[in-house]
Every structure is written in structure tokens, then in C-alpha cells.
C-alpha positions as a printed Julia matrix, in Angstrom:
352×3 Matrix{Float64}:
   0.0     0.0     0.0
   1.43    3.55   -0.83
   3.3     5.63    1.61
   0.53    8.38    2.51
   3.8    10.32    4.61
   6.11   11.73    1.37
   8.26   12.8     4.34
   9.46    8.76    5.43
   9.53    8.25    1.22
  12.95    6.55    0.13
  12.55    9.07   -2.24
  12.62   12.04   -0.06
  15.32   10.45    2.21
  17.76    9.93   -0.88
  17.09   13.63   -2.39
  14.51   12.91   -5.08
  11.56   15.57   -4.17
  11.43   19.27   -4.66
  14.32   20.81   -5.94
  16.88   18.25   -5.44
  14.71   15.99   -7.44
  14.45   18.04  -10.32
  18.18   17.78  -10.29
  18.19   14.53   -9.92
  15.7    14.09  -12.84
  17.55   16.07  -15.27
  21.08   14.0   -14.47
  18.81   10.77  -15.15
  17.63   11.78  -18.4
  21.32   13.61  -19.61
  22.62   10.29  -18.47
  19.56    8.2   -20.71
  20.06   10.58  -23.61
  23.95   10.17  -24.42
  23.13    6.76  -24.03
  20.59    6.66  -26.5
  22.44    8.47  -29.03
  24.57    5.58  -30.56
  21.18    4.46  -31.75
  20.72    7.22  -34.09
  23.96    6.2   -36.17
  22.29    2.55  -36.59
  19.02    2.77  -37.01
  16.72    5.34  -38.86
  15.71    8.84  -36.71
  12.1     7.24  -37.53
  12.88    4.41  -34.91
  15.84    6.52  -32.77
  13.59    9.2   -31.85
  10.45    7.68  -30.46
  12.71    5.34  -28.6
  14.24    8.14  -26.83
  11.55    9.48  -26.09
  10.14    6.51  -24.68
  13.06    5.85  -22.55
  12.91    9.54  -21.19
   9.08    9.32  -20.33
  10.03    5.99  -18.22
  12.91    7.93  -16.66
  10.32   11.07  -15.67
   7.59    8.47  -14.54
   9.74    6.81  -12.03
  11.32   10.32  -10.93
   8.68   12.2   -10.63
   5.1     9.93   -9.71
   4.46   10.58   -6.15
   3.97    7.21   -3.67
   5.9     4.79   -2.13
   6.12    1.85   -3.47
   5.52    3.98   -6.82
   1.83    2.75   -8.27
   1.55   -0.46  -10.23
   0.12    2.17  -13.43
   3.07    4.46  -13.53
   5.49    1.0   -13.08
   3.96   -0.88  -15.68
   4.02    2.39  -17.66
   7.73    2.5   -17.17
   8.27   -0.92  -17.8
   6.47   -0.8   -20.81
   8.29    2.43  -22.25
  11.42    1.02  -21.76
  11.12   -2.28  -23.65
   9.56   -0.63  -26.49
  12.46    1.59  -26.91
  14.71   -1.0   -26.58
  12.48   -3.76  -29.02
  12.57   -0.66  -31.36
  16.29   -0.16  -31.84
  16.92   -3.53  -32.73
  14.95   -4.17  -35.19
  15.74   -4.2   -38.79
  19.33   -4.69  -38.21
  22.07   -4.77  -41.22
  25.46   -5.39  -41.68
  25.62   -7.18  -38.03
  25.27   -3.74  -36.28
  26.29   -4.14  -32.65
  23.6    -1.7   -31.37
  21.76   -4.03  -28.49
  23.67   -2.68  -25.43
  23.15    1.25  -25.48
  18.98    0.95  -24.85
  19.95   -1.59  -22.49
  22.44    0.55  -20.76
  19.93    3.4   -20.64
  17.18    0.9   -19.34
  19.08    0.01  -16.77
  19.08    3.85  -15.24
  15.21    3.4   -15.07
  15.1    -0.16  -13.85
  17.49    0.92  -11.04
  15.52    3.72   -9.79
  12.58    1.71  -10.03
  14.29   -0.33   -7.44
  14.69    2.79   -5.32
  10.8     3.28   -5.55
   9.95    0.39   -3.78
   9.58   -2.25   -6.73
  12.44   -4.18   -6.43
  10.82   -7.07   -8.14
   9.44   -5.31  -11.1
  12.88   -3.62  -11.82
  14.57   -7.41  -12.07
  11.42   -8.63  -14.38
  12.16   -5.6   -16.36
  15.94   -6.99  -16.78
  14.99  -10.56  -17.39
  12.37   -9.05  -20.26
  15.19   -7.3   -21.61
  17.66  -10.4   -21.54
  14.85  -12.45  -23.35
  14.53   -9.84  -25.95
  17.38   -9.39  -27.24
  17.98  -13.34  -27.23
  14.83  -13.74  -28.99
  15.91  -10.87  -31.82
  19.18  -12.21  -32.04
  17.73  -15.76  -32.6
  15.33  -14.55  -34.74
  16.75  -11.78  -36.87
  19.6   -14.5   -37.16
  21.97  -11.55  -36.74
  24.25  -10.18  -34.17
  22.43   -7.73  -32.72
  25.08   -7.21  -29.69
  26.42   -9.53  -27.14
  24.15   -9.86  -24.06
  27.61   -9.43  -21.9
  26.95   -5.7   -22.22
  23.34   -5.63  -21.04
  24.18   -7.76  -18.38
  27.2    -5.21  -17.43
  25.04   -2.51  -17.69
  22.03   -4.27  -15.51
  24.74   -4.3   -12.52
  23.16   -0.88  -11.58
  20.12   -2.53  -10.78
  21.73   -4.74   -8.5
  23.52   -2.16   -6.56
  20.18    0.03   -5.92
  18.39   -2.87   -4.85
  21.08   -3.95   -2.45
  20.72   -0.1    -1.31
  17.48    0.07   -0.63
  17.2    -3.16    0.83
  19.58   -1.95    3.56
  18.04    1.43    4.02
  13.99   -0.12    4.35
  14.95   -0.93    8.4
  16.22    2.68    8.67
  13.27    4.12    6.4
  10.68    1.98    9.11
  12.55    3.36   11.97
  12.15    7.07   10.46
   8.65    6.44    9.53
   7.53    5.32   13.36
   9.68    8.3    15.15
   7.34   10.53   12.07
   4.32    9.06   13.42
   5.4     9.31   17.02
   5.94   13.04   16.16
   2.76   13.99   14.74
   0.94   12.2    17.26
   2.9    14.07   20.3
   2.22   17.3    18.08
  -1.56   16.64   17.85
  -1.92   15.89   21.5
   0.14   19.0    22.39
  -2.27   20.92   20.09
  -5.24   19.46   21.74
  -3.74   20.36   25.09
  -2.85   23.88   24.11
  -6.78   24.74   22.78
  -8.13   23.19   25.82
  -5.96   25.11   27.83
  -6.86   28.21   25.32
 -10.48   27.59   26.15
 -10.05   26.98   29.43
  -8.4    30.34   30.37
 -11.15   31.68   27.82
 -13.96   30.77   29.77
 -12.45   31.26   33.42
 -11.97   34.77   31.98
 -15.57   35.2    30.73
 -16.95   33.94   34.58
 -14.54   36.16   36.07
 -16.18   38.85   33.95
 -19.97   38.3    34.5
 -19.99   36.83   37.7
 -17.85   37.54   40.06
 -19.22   40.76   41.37
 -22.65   39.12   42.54
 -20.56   36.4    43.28
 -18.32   38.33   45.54
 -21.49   40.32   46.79
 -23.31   36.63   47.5
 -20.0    35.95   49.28
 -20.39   38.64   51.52
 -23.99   38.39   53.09
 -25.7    41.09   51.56
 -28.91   40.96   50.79
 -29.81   41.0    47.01
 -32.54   43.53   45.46
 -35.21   42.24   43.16
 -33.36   43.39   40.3
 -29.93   41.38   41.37
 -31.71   38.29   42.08
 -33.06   38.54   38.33
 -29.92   39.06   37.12
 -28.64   36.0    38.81
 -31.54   34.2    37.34
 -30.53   35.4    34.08
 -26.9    34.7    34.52
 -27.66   31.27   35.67
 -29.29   30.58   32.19
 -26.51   32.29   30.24
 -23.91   29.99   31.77
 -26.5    26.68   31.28
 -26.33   28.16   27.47
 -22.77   28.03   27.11
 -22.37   24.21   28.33
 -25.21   23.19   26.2
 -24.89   25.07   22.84
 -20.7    26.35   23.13
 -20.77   26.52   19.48
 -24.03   28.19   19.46
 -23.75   31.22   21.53
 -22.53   34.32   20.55
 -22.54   38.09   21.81
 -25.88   39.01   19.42
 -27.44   35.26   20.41
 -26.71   36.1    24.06
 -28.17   39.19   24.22
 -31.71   38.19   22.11
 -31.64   35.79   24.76
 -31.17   37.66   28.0
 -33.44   40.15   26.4
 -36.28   37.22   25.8
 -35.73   36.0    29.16
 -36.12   39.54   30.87
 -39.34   39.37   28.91
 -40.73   36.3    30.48
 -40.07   33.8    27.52
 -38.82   30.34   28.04
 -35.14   30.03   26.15
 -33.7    26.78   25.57
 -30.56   26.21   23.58
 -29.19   23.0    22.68
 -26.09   21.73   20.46
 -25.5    18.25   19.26
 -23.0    18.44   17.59
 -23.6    19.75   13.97
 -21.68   22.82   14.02
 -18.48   20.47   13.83
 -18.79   19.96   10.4
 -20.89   23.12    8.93
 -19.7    25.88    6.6
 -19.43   29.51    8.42
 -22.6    30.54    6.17
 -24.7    27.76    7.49
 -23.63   28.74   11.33
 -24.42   32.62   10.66
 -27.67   31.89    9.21
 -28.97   29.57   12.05
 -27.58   32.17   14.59
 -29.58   34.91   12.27
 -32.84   33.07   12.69
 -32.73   32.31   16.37
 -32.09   35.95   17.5
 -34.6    37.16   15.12
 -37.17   34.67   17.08
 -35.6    35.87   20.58
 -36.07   39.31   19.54
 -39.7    38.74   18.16
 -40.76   36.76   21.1
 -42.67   38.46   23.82
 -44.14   35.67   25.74
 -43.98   31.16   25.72
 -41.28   29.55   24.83
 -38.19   29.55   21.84
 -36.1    26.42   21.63
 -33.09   26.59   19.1
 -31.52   23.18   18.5
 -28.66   22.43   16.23
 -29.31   18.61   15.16
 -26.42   15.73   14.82
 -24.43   16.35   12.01
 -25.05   13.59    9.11
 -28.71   14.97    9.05
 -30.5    16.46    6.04
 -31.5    19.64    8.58
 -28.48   21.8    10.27
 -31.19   23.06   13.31
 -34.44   23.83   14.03
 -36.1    27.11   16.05
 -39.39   25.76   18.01
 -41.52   29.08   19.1
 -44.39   28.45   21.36
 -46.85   30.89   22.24
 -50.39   31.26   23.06
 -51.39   27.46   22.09
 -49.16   27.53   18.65
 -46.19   26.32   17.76
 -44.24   27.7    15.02
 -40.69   25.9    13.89
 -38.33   27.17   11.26
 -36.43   24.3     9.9
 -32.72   25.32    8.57
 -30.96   22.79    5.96
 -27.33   21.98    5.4
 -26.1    23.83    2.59
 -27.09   23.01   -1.08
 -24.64   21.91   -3.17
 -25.7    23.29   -6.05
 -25.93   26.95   -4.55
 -23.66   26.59   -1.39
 -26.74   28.26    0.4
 -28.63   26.96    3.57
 -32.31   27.08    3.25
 -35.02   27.52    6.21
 -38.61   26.41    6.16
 -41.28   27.68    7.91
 -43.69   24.77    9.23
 -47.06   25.59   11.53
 -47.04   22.52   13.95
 -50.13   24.0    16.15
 -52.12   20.86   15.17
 -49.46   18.19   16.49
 -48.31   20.23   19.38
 -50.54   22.76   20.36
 -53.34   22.04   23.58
């Protein structure tokens, strides 16, 4: 299974991504290319040229395709590109051209960093393929197309880059566990850091609003009317921001304390939806609850935000006089990246 981490990539460890690796690329293919020109003094610039070509788009495939070990599309792709180039410049031989070894030499390059992708075993089928071909040409052109001593020579390099990244897979597991270790022991530290954030955040916000009647409480005096209200209403504020955290805001507070100074029931509750909605979608719920806390003058206003997963973002249940009135808000549309609210008159089902 690919590497999802390009950071614990052999490819990365050796110098092969970013900048380096367009380096790297461009020594690979000057290294393919004076290879490959031989060819062009044996065979036609018909044949010479879409071979090279070939042999260049192997050498970018297995240079440049992201994942570790590289995919089994871009490594058949390589594969492929390779033998064809070198099938290509041995055909129609004359006058016993020796002309077999300089594809091979520049296949080699590719099947080598193939190796150093991760496919070890593809890179030696790729050598064996080009073994067999040029033993089957040679048998069956009946010429000599070139002494497989060279190829074989020239397939060395595949040996040596599998050897090397056979010894560097223990180090490349070891790097990719202390990776993992890292970003979990960075995630946790971020966790700890927001709850401490919030933490300090909301000790800050009780300090604010209640520690005066708090403090006054503390001392034995007697509360007016007025403070006992307030206490009331700072009681429900606080109940608000452990049930609905992601629900309150300044405006929503204030429609609420305002609603509640009026007489009206408020109940707020969040399960969870906000996690996953757009901004938009949050701004318009909060814009249709204060609107019914503001428009409320007696009964009761519920705003829940539903679980997320469900077709509706929240609903706003007002109650008053014997009818019941709830606005349901939807996640957004896809088509218009809009949430849309619905106005439904549940008197029947949940009025007296």
C-alpha cells in the first residue's frame, strides 16, 4: 500500500523531491540521452527518436510519480516504455550492427531507480524481459544484434540500488515510526494547548460576569429584586454556554437575555452539527434564532442544532399562546452553497 507520509519516502530520504529531485531528474535523463544516441547512427531517426523518447518518459515516470512503493500504473508504464524503446532499436538490423547494449544501458538507469521506488521485483522482471529480448531478436533476426555481456554489465546498476534500498527499508521503518510518534505528540500538544486556550477563555468570561454578585453573594448582603433577576438570568446564560458552546454568541446572548427579561422560556441545545458546517450555514442559524428571541414576547423559543449527518443543520421551536411555530434550517445546497429555512405551523401536532 502507498506511503501516505512523502516525508518517510525513500525518495525524499535519498534527495529525489522538490528541488533536489528536479536535479536529480535532469542528471537521469542527460545520463539516458547520451546513451541513446549511438542508436541514431544505426538505425533510422524514424525508430531513434520515439525510442528516446520513450526511454525519457520511463525515466520522468519513475522520478517524478508521487507514492511509495511507486503505483503499479506508472510502473507498468515504465516498464512498458522502456522495452519498447529498446524492441525498437533492434529491429531491422544490417550489416551485423552491434547496437543491443546502449537501450539496455539506458534501461538500466530506469530499472534501477525503479528499485529505489519500492519495486524491487518489477525492476529485475524488467531486466529478465530485456535479456529475453534481445535473445529472442538475435535468434530470430539470425543476426548479431550485440552480445548480451553488455546488457548484463550494464544491468549491474540494478543490482547495486536494490542492495541499497534493501539496507536502508529498516532505517526508512525506523524514520517512519519516530514521524508518526511526532505527529501524534504534536496533535496531543495541540489538543492540550486549545483546551488550555479555552479553558483560560472561559475562566476569563466567569470572572467577567460573575464575580461581582458572586463576591457580593459571598459577603452576606442581601440582594434587590433586580440582582436576584440578574442572577436568574446569569444562571441561564452559563447553562447556554455548556449546552450550545458553538451556538452562543454576543448578538445570540443578548436576544436571549433580552427574551428572558421578557418572560419567555429560552432553551438552547447543540448536538453536535456545528463540527462539520460551513461559516454561512452557522451565521444563518444564529440569524434566525435571535430574530425569534427578539420577536418573542411571551412562551417559549427552543433553538436546536441537530447531529451532524442529518438532512436539517437546526431547528427554532416558538411556542406561544397554544401555537407552535418551527423554522427548519438545511445543510447547505450543493448546487448553490446556500442553507435554506422552512417555515412549518405545527399547532395541530403540538398545540393544547
Amino acid at each position: 500500500m502507498p506511503e501516505r507520509d512523502g516525508d518517510t519516502e525513500l525518495r525524499a530520504l535519498l534527495g529525489m523531491r522538490g528541488r533536489a529531485g528536479w536535479f536529480f531528474l535532469a542528471g537521469l535523463a542527460t545520463t539516458i540521452a547520451l546513451h541513446m544516441l549511438p542508436t541514431f547512427r544505426a538505425v533510422p531517426p524514424a525508430q531513434a527518436v520515439p525510442a528516446s523518447v520513450a526511454m525519457l518518459a520511463g525515466a520522468v515516470i519513475v522520478a517524478l510519480v508521487p507514492g511509495e512503493p511507486l503505483p503499479w500504473p506508472a510502473t507498468g508504464a515504465a516498464l512498458l516504455a522502456g522495452l519498447a524503446a529498446v524492441v525498437s532499436t533492434n529491429l531491422n538490423s544490417h550489416d551485423g550492427a552491434v547496437r543491443g547494449q546502449w537501450a539496455a544501458f539506458a534501461f538500466s538507469y530506469v530499472l534501477a531507480v525503479l528499485a529505489l521506488r519500492g519495486r524491487i521485483g518489477a525492476a529485475w522482471a524488467g531486466a529478465a524481459a530485456v535479456a529475453a529480448t534481445l535473445a529472442g531478436l538475435d535468434i530470430a533476426l539470425d543476426v548479431r544484434i550485440g552480445s548480451l555481456v553488455m546488457p548484463i554489465i550494464a544491468l549491474c546498476a540494478v543490482a547495486g540500488t536494490s542492495v541499497c534500498a534493501l539496507i536502508l527499508r529498516p532505517t526508512q521503518r525506523s524514520l517512519r515510526v519516530l514521524h508518526e510518534d511526532t505527529a501524534m505528540r504534536a496533535a496531543a500538544e495541540a489538543t492540550m494547548a486549545a483546551e488550555h486556550a479555552e479553558r483560560v477563555r472561559q475562566l476569563a468570561r466567569l470572572d467577567r460576569v460573575a464575580r461581582p454578585l458572586l463576591e457580593r453573594i459571598a459577603c452576606g448582603a442581601e440582594l434587590s429584586a433586580a440582582e436576584r433577576k440578574q442572577c436568574r438570568l446569569l444562571e441561564a446564560e452559563l447553562r447556554d454556554s455548556l449546552r450550545a458552546p458553538q451556538l452562543v454568541t454576543e448578538q445570540l446572548i443578548g436576544a436571549a437575555r433580552g427574551a428572558r427579561s421578557r418572560g419567555v422560556e429560552v432553551l438552547l441545545l447543540d448536538d453536535g452539527g456545528f463540527t462539520q458546517a460551513p461559516a454561512a450555514d452557522r451565521a444563518e442559524v444564529v440569524r434566525i434564532a435571535i430574530e425569534a428571541l427578539e420577536a418573542a414576547t411571551t412562551g417559549a423559543v427552543t433553538v436546536r442544532v441537530l447531529p451532524a449527518g442529518r438532512r436539517l443543520l437546526a431547528t427554532v421551536l416558538v411556542s406561544a399562546g397554544g401555537d407552535d411555530r418551527r423554522t427548519d434550517i438545511a445543510a447547505s445546497d450543493p448546487g448553490r452553497g446556500t442553507s435554506r429555512a422552512g417555515d412549518y405551523d405545527c399547532s395541530s401536532r403540538l398545540g393544547p
